[in-house]
Every structure is written in C-alpha cells, then in structure tokens.
Short mmCIF file of N, CA and C and ligand atoms in Angstrom, two decimals:
data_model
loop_
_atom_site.label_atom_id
_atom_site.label_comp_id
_atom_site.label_asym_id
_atom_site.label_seq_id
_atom_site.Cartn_x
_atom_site.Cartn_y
_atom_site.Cartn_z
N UNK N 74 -3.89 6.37 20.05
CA UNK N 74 -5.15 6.98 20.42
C UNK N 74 -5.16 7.17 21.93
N UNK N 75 -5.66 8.38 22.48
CA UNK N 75 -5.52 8.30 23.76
C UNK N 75 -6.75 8.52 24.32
N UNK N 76 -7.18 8.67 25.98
CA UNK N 76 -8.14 8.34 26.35
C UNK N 76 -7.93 9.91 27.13
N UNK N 77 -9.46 9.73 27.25
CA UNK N 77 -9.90 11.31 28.47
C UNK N 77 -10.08 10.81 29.73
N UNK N 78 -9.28 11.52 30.40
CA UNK N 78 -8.72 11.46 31.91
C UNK N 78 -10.29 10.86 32.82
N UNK N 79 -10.31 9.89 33.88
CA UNK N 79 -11.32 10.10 34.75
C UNK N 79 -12.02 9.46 33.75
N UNK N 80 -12.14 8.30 32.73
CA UNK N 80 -13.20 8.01 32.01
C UNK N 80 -13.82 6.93 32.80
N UNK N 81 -14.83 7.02 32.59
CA UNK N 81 -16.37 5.96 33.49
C UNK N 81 -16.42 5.01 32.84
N UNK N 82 -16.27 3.59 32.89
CA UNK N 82 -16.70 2.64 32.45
C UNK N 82 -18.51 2.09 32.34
N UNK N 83 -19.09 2.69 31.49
CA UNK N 83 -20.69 2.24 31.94
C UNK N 83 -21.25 0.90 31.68
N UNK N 84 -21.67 0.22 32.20
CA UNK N 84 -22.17 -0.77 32.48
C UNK N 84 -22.72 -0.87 30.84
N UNK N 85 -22.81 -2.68 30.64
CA UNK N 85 -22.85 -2.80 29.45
C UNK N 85 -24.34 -3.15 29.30
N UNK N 86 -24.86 -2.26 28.11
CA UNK N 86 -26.78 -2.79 27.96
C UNK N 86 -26.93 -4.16 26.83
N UNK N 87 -26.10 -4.55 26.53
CA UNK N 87 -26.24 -5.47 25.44
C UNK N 87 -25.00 -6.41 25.19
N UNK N 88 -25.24 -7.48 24.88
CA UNK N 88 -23.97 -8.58 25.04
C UNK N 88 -23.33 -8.35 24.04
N UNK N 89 -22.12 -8.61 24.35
CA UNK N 89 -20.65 -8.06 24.21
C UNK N 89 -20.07 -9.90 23.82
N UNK N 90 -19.12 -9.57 22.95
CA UNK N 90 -18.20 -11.24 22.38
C UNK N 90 -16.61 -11.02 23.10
N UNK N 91 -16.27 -12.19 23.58
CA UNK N 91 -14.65 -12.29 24.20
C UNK N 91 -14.44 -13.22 23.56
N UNK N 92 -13.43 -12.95 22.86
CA UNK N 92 -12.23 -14.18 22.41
C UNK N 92 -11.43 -14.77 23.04
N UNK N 93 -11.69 -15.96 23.94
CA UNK N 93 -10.64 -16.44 24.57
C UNK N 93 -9.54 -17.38 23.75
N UNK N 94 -8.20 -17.45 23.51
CA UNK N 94 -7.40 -17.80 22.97
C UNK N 94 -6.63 -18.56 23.97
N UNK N 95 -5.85 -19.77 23.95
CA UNK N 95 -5.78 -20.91 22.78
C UNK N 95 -7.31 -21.12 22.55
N UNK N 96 -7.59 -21.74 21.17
CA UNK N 96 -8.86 -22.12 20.92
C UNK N 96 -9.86 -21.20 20.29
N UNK N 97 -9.64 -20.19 20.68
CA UNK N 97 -10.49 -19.26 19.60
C UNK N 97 -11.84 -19.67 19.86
N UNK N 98 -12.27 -19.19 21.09
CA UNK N 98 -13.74 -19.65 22.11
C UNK N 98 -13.88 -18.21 21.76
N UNK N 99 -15.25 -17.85 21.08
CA UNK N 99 -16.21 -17.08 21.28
C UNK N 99 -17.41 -16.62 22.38
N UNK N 100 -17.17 -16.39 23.35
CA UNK N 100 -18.13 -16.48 24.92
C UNK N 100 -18.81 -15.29 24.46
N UNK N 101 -20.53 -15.45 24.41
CA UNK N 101 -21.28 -14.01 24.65
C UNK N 101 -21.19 -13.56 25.93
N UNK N 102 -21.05 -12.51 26.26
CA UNK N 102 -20.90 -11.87 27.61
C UNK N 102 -22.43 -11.16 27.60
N UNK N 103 -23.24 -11.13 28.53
CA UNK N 103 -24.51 -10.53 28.71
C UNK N 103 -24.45 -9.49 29.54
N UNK N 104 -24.84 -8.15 29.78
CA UNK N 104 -25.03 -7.23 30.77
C UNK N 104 -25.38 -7.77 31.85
N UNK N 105 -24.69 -7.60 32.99
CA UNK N 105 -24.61 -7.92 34.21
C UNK N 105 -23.62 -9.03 34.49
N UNK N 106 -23.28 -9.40 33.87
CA UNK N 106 -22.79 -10.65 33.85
C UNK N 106 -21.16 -11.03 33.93
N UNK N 107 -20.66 -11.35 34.84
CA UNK N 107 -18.74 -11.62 34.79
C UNK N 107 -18.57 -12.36 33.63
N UNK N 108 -17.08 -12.09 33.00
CA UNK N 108 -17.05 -12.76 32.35
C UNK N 108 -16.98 -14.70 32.88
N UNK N 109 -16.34 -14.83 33.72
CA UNK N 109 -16.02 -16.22 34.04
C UNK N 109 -17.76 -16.44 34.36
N UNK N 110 -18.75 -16.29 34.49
CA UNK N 110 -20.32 -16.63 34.94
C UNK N 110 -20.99 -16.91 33.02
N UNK N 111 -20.21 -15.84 32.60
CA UNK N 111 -20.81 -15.66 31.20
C UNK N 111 -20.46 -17.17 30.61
N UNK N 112 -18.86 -17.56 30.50
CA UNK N 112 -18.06 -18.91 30.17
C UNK N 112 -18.77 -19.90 30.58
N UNK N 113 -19.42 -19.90 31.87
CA UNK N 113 -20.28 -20.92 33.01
C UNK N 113 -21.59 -21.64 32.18
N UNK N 114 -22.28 -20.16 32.06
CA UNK N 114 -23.72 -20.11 31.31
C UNK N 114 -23.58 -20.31 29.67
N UNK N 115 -22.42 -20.61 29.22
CA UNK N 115 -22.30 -20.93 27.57
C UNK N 115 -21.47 -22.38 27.52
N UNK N 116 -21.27 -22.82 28.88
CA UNK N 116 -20.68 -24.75 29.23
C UNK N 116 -19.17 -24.71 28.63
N UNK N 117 -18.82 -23.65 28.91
CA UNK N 117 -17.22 -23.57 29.25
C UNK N 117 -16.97 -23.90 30.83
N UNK N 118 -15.66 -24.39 31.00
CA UNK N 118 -14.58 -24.73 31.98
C UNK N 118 -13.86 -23.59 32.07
N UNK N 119 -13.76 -23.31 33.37
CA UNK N 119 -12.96 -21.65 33.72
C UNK N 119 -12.33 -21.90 34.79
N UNK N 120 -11.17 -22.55 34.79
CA UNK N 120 -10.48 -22.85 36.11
C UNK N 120 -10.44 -21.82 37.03
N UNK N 121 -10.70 -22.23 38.23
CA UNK N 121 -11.44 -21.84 39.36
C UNK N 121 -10.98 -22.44 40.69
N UNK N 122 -10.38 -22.00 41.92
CA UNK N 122 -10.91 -22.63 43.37
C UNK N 122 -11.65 -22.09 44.04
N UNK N 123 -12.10 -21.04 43.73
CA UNK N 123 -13.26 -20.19 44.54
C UNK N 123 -14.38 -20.01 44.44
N UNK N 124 -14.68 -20.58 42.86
CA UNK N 124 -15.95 -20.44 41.92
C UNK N 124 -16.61 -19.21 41.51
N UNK N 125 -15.44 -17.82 41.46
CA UNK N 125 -15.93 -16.48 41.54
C UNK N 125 -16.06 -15.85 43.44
N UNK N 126 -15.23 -16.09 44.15
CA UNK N 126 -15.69 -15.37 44.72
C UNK N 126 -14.35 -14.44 45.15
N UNK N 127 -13.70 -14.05 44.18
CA UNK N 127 -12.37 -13.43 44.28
C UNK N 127 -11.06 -13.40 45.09
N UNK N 128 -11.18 -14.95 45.31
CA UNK N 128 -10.31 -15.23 46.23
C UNK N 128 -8.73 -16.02 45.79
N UNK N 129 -9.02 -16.75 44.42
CA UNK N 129 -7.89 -17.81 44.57
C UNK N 129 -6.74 -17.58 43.21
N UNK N 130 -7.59 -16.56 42.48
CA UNK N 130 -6.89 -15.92 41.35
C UNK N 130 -6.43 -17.11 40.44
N UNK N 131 -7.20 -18.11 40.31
CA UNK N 131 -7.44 -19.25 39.30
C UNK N 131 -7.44 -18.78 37.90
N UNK N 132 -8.47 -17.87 38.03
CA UNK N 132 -9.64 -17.55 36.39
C UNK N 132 -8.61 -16.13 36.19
N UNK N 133 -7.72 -15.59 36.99
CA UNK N 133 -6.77 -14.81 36.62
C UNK N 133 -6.24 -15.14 34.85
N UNK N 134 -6.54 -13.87 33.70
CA UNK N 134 -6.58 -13.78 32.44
C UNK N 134 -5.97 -12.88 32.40
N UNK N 135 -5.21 -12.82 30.60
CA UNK N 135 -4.52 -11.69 30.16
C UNK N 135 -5.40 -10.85 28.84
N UNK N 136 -5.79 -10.14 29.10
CA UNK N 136 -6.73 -8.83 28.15
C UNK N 136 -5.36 -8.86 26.76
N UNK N 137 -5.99 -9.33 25.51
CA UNK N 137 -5.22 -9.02 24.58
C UNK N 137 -5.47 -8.15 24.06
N UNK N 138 -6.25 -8.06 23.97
CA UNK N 138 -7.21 -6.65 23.33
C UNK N 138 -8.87 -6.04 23.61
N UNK N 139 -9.32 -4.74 23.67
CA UNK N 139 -10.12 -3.93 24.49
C UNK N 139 -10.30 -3.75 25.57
N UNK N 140 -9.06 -3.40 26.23
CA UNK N 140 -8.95 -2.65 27.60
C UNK N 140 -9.64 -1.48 27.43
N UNK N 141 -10.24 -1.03 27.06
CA UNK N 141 -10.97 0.09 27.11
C UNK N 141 -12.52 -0.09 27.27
N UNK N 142 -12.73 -1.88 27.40
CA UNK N 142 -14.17 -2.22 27.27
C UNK N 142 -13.96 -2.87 28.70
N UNK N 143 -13.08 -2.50 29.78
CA UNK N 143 -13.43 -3.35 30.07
C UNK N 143 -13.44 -2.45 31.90
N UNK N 144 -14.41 -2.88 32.76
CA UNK N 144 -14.66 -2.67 34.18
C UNK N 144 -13.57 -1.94 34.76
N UNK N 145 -13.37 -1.29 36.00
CA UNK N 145 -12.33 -1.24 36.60
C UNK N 145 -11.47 -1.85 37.26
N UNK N 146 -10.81 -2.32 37.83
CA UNK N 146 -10.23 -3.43 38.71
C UNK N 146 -11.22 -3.07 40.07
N UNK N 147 -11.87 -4.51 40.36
CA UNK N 147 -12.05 -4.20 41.91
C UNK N 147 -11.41 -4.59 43.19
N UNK N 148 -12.27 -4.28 44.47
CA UNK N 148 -11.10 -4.07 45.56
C UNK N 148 -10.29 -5.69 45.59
N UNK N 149 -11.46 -6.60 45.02
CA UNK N 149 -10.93 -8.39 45.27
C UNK N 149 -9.38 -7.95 44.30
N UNK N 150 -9.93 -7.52 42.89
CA UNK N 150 -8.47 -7.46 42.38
C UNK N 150 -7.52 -7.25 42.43
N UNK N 151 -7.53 -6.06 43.21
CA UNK N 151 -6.33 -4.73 43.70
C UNK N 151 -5.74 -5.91 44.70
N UNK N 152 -6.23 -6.53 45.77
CA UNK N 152 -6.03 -7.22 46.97
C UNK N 152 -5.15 -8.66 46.59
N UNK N 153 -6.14 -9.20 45.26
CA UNK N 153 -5.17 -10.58 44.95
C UNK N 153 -4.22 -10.43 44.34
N UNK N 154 -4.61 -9.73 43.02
CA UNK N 154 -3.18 -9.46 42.17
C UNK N 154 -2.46 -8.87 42.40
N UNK N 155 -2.40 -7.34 43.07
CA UNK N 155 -1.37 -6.89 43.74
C UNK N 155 -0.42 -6.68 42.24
N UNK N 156 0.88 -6.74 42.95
CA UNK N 156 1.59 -6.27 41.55
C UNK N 156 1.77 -7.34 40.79
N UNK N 157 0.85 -8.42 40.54
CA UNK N 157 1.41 -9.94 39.61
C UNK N 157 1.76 -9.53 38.37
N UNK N 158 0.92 -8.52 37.84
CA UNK N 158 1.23 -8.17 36.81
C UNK N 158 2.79 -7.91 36.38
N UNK N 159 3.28 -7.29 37.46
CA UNK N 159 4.45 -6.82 37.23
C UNK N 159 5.68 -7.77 37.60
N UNK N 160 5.37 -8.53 38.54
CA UNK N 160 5.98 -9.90 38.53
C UNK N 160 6.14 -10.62 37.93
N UNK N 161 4.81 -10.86 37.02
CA UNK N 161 5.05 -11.99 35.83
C UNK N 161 5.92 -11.50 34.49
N UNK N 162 6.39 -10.06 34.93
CA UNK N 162 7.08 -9.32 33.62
C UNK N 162 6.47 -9.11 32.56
N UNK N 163 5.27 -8.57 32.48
CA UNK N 163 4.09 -8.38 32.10
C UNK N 163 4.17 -6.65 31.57
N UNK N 164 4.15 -6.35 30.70
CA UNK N 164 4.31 -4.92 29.98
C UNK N 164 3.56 -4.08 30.58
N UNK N 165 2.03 -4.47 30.48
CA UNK N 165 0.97 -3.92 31.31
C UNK N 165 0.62 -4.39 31.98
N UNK N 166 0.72 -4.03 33.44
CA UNK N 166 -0.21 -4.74 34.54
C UNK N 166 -1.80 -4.39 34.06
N UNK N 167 -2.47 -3.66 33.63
CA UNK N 167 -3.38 -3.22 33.65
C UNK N 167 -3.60 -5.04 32.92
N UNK N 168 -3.46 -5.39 32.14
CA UNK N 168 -3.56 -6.31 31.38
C UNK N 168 -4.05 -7.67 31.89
N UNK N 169 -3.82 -7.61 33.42
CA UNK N 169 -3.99 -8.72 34.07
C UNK N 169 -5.30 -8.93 34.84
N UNK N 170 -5.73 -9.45 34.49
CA UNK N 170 -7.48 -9.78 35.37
C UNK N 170 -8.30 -10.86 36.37
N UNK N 171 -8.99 -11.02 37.25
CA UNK N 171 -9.81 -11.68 37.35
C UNK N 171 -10.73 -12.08 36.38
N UNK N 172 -11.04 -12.93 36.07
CA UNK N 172 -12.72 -13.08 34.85
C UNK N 172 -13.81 -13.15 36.10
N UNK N 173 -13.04 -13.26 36.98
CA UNK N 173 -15.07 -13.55 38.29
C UNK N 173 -15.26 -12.14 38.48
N UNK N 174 -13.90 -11.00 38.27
CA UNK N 174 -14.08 -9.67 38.37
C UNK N 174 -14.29 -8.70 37.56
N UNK N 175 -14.39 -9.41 36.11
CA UNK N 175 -14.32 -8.70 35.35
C UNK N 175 -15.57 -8.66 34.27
N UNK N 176 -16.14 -7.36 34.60
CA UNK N 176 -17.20 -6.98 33.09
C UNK N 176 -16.95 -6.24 32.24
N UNK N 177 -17.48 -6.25 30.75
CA UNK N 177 -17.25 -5.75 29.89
C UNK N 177 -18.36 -4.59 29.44
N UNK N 178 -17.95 -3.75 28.28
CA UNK N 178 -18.99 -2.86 27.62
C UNK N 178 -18.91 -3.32 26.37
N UNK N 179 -17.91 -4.07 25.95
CA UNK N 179 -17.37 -4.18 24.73
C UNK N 179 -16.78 -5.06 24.44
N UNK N 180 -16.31 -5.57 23.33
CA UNK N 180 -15.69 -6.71 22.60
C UNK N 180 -14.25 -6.69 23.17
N UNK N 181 -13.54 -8.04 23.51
CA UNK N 181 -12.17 -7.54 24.06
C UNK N 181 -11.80 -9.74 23.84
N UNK N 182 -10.43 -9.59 23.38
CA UNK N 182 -9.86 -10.76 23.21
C UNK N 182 -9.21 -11.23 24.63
N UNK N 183 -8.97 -12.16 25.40
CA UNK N 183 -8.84 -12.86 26.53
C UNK N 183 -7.52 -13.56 26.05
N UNK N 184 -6.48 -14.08 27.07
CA UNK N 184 -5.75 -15.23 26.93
C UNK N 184 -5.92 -15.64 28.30
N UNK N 185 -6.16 -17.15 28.71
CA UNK N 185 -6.63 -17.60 29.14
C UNK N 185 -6.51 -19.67 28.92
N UNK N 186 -5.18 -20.00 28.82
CA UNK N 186 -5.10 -21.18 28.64
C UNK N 186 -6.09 -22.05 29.59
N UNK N 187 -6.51 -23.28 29.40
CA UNK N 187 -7.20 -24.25 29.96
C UNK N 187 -8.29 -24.28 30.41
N UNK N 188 -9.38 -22.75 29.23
CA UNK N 188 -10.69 -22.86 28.88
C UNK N 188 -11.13 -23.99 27.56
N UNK N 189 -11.85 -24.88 28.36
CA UNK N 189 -12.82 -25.31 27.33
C UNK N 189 -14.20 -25.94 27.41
N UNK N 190 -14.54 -26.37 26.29
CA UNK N 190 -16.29 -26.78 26.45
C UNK N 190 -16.07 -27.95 27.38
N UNK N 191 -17.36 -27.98 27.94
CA UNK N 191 -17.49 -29.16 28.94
C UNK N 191 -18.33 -30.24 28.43
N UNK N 192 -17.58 -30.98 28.65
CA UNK N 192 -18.62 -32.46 27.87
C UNK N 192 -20.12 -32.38 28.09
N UNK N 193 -20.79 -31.92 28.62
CA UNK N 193 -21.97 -32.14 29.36
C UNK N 193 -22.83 -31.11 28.02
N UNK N 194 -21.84 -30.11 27.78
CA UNK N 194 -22.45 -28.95 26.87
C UNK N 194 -23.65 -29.80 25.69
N UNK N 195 -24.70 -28.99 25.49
CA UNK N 195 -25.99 -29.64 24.34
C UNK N 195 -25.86 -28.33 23.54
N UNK N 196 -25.18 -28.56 22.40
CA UNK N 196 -25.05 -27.19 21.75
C UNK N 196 -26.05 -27.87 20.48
N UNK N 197 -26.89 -26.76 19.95
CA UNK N 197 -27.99 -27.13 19.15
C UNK N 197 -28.18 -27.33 17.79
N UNK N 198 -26.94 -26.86 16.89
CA UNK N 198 -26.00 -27.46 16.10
C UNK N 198 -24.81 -27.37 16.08
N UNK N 199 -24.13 -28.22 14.86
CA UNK N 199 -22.55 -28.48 14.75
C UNK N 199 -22.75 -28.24 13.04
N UNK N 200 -21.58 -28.12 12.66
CA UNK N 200 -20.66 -28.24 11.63
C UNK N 200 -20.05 -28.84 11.11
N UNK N 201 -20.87 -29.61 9.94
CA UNK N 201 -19.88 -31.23 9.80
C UNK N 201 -18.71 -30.98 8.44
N UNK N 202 -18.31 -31.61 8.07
CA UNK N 202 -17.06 -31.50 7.30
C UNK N 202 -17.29 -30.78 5.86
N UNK N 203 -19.03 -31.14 5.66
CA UNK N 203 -19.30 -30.36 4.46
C UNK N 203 -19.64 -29.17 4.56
N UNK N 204 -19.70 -28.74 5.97
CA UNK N 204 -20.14 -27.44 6.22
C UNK N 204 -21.64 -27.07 6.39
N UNK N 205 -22.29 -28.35 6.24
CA UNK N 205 -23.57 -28.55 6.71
C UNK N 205 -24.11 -28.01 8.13
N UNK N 206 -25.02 -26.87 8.82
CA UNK N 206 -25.47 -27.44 10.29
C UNK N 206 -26.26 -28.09 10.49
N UNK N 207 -26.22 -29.42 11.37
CA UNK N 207 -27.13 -30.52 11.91
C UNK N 207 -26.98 -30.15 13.61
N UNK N 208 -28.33 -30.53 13.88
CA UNK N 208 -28.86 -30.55 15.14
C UNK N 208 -27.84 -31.30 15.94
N UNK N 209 -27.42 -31.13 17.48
CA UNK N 209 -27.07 -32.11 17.81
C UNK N 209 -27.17 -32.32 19.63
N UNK N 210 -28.65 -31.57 19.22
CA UNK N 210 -29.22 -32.09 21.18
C UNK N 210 -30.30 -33.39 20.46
N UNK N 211 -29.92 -33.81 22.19
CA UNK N 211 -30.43 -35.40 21.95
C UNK N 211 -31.93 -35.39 21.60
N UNK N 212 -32.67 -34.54 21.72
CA UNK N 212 -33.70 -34.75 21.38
C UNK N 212 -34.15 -34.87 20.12
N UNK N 213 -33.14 -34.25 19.19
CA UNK N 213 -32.80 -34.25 17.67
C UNK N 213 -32.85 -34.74 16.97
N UNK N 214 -31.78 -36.03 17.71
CA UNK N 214 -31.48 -37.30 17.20
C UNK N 214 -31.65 -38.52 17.38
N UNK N 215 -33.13 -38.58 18.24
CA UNK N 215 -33.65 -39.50 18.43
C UNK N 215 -34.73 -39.82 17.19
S1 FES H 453 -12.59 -17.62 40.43
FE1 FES H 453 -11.27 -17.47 42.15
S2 FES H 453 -10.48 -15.48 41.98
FE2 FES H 453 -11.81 -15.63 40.29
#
C-alpha cells in the first residue's frame, strides 16, 4: 500500500492504544499527549535521563507497527538520533523514535524493552485466576 506524497500528519482528537512489547503493555495515548507522558500518566516506567526533554535518547523506541500514525520526527530527533537508525542496522530508520517526541493519530505497536508498571500504580481492578474483576485500590479493601 502506498502513501500520497507530502502527507500531513494531523494531530490526534481522540486516544489512540500503543502496544509496547516485551509485555504486551497497552498505554492509552490521549491527544496532545507524547507517548512517553502518556506511559507516565497510566504508572508505567519509561527509561529516561532527561525526563522528556529530548536530550538523552533513553525512551529511544522501535515502531513495529503504524508508522503511518505516527508524528513527524522532530528537530530534538533529527539532532539525537541522527543516523542511529542506520547504525544499529536497522531496515528502517524511519522506525526509530523518541517516545518524549513522539505523537500519535493512531494505533501503532512499540518495542521498547524495560517498560513497566510502577509499584506505586492503584489500578482499580485486577484479574484473578478465575477471571473474576476485584477492586484493588486501597480504599476497596479496607
Ligand atoms: S526522555 Fe530523554 S530523549 Fe526522550
């Protein structure tokens, strides 16, 4: 399938799902929102030394799928990654990302080793072995 020349990426009006893999993390992505801020605000761990401010190419990810959903590279990107893509022997550079730089329109799978939930996370149910959901913020289970 091919694409029309000069295509605009438009800003996304409605949250968008990334699959980050190992782990098979579902992150909602919200309009306006980076993906690595989106990971932040859902109590994922997004290795980081800059905390988003496009400097240390930490949260640097590989797009497995919907490059076509996804922002342009910006100038932080062009500047850090440079040709990593093509260094790391990487098929597509296009493939290679910031997450502090990167927004979506659309659904797109991530690789991204050494994302995960952060202990601190109060997720409001779980899934127990019978397949039951039970509450499991503390206020719940008091
Ligand atoms: S968090 Fe440092 S470059 Fe993205």
């Amino acid at each position: 399938m091919s694409r029309p020349p000069n295509r605009r990426v438009q800003p996304a009006t409605a949250a968008v799902v990334v699959r980050v893999d190992p782990g098979e993390h579902d992150i909602e992505v919200r309009a306006g929102e980076s993906l690595i801020e989106a990971a932040w605000r859902a109590g994922y761990q997004w290795p980081t030394l800059c905390y988003g401010m496009g400097t240390c190419t930490a949260c640097q990810c590989e797009v497995l799928d919907g490059l076509d959903n996804l922002s342009p590279r910006t100038e932080a990107e062009e500047h850090m990654l440079g040709d990593l893509g093509r260094r790391k022997r990487r098929a597509n550079p296009r493939r290679v990302r910031l997450a502090c730089q990167l927004f979506l329109t659309g659904d797109a799978t991530i690789r991204k080793p050494g994302v995960r939930v952060t202990e601190n996370v109060e997720s409001t149910t779980a899934t127990t072995e019978a397949g039951s959901q039970v509450p499991t913020d503390k206020e719940s289970r008091r």
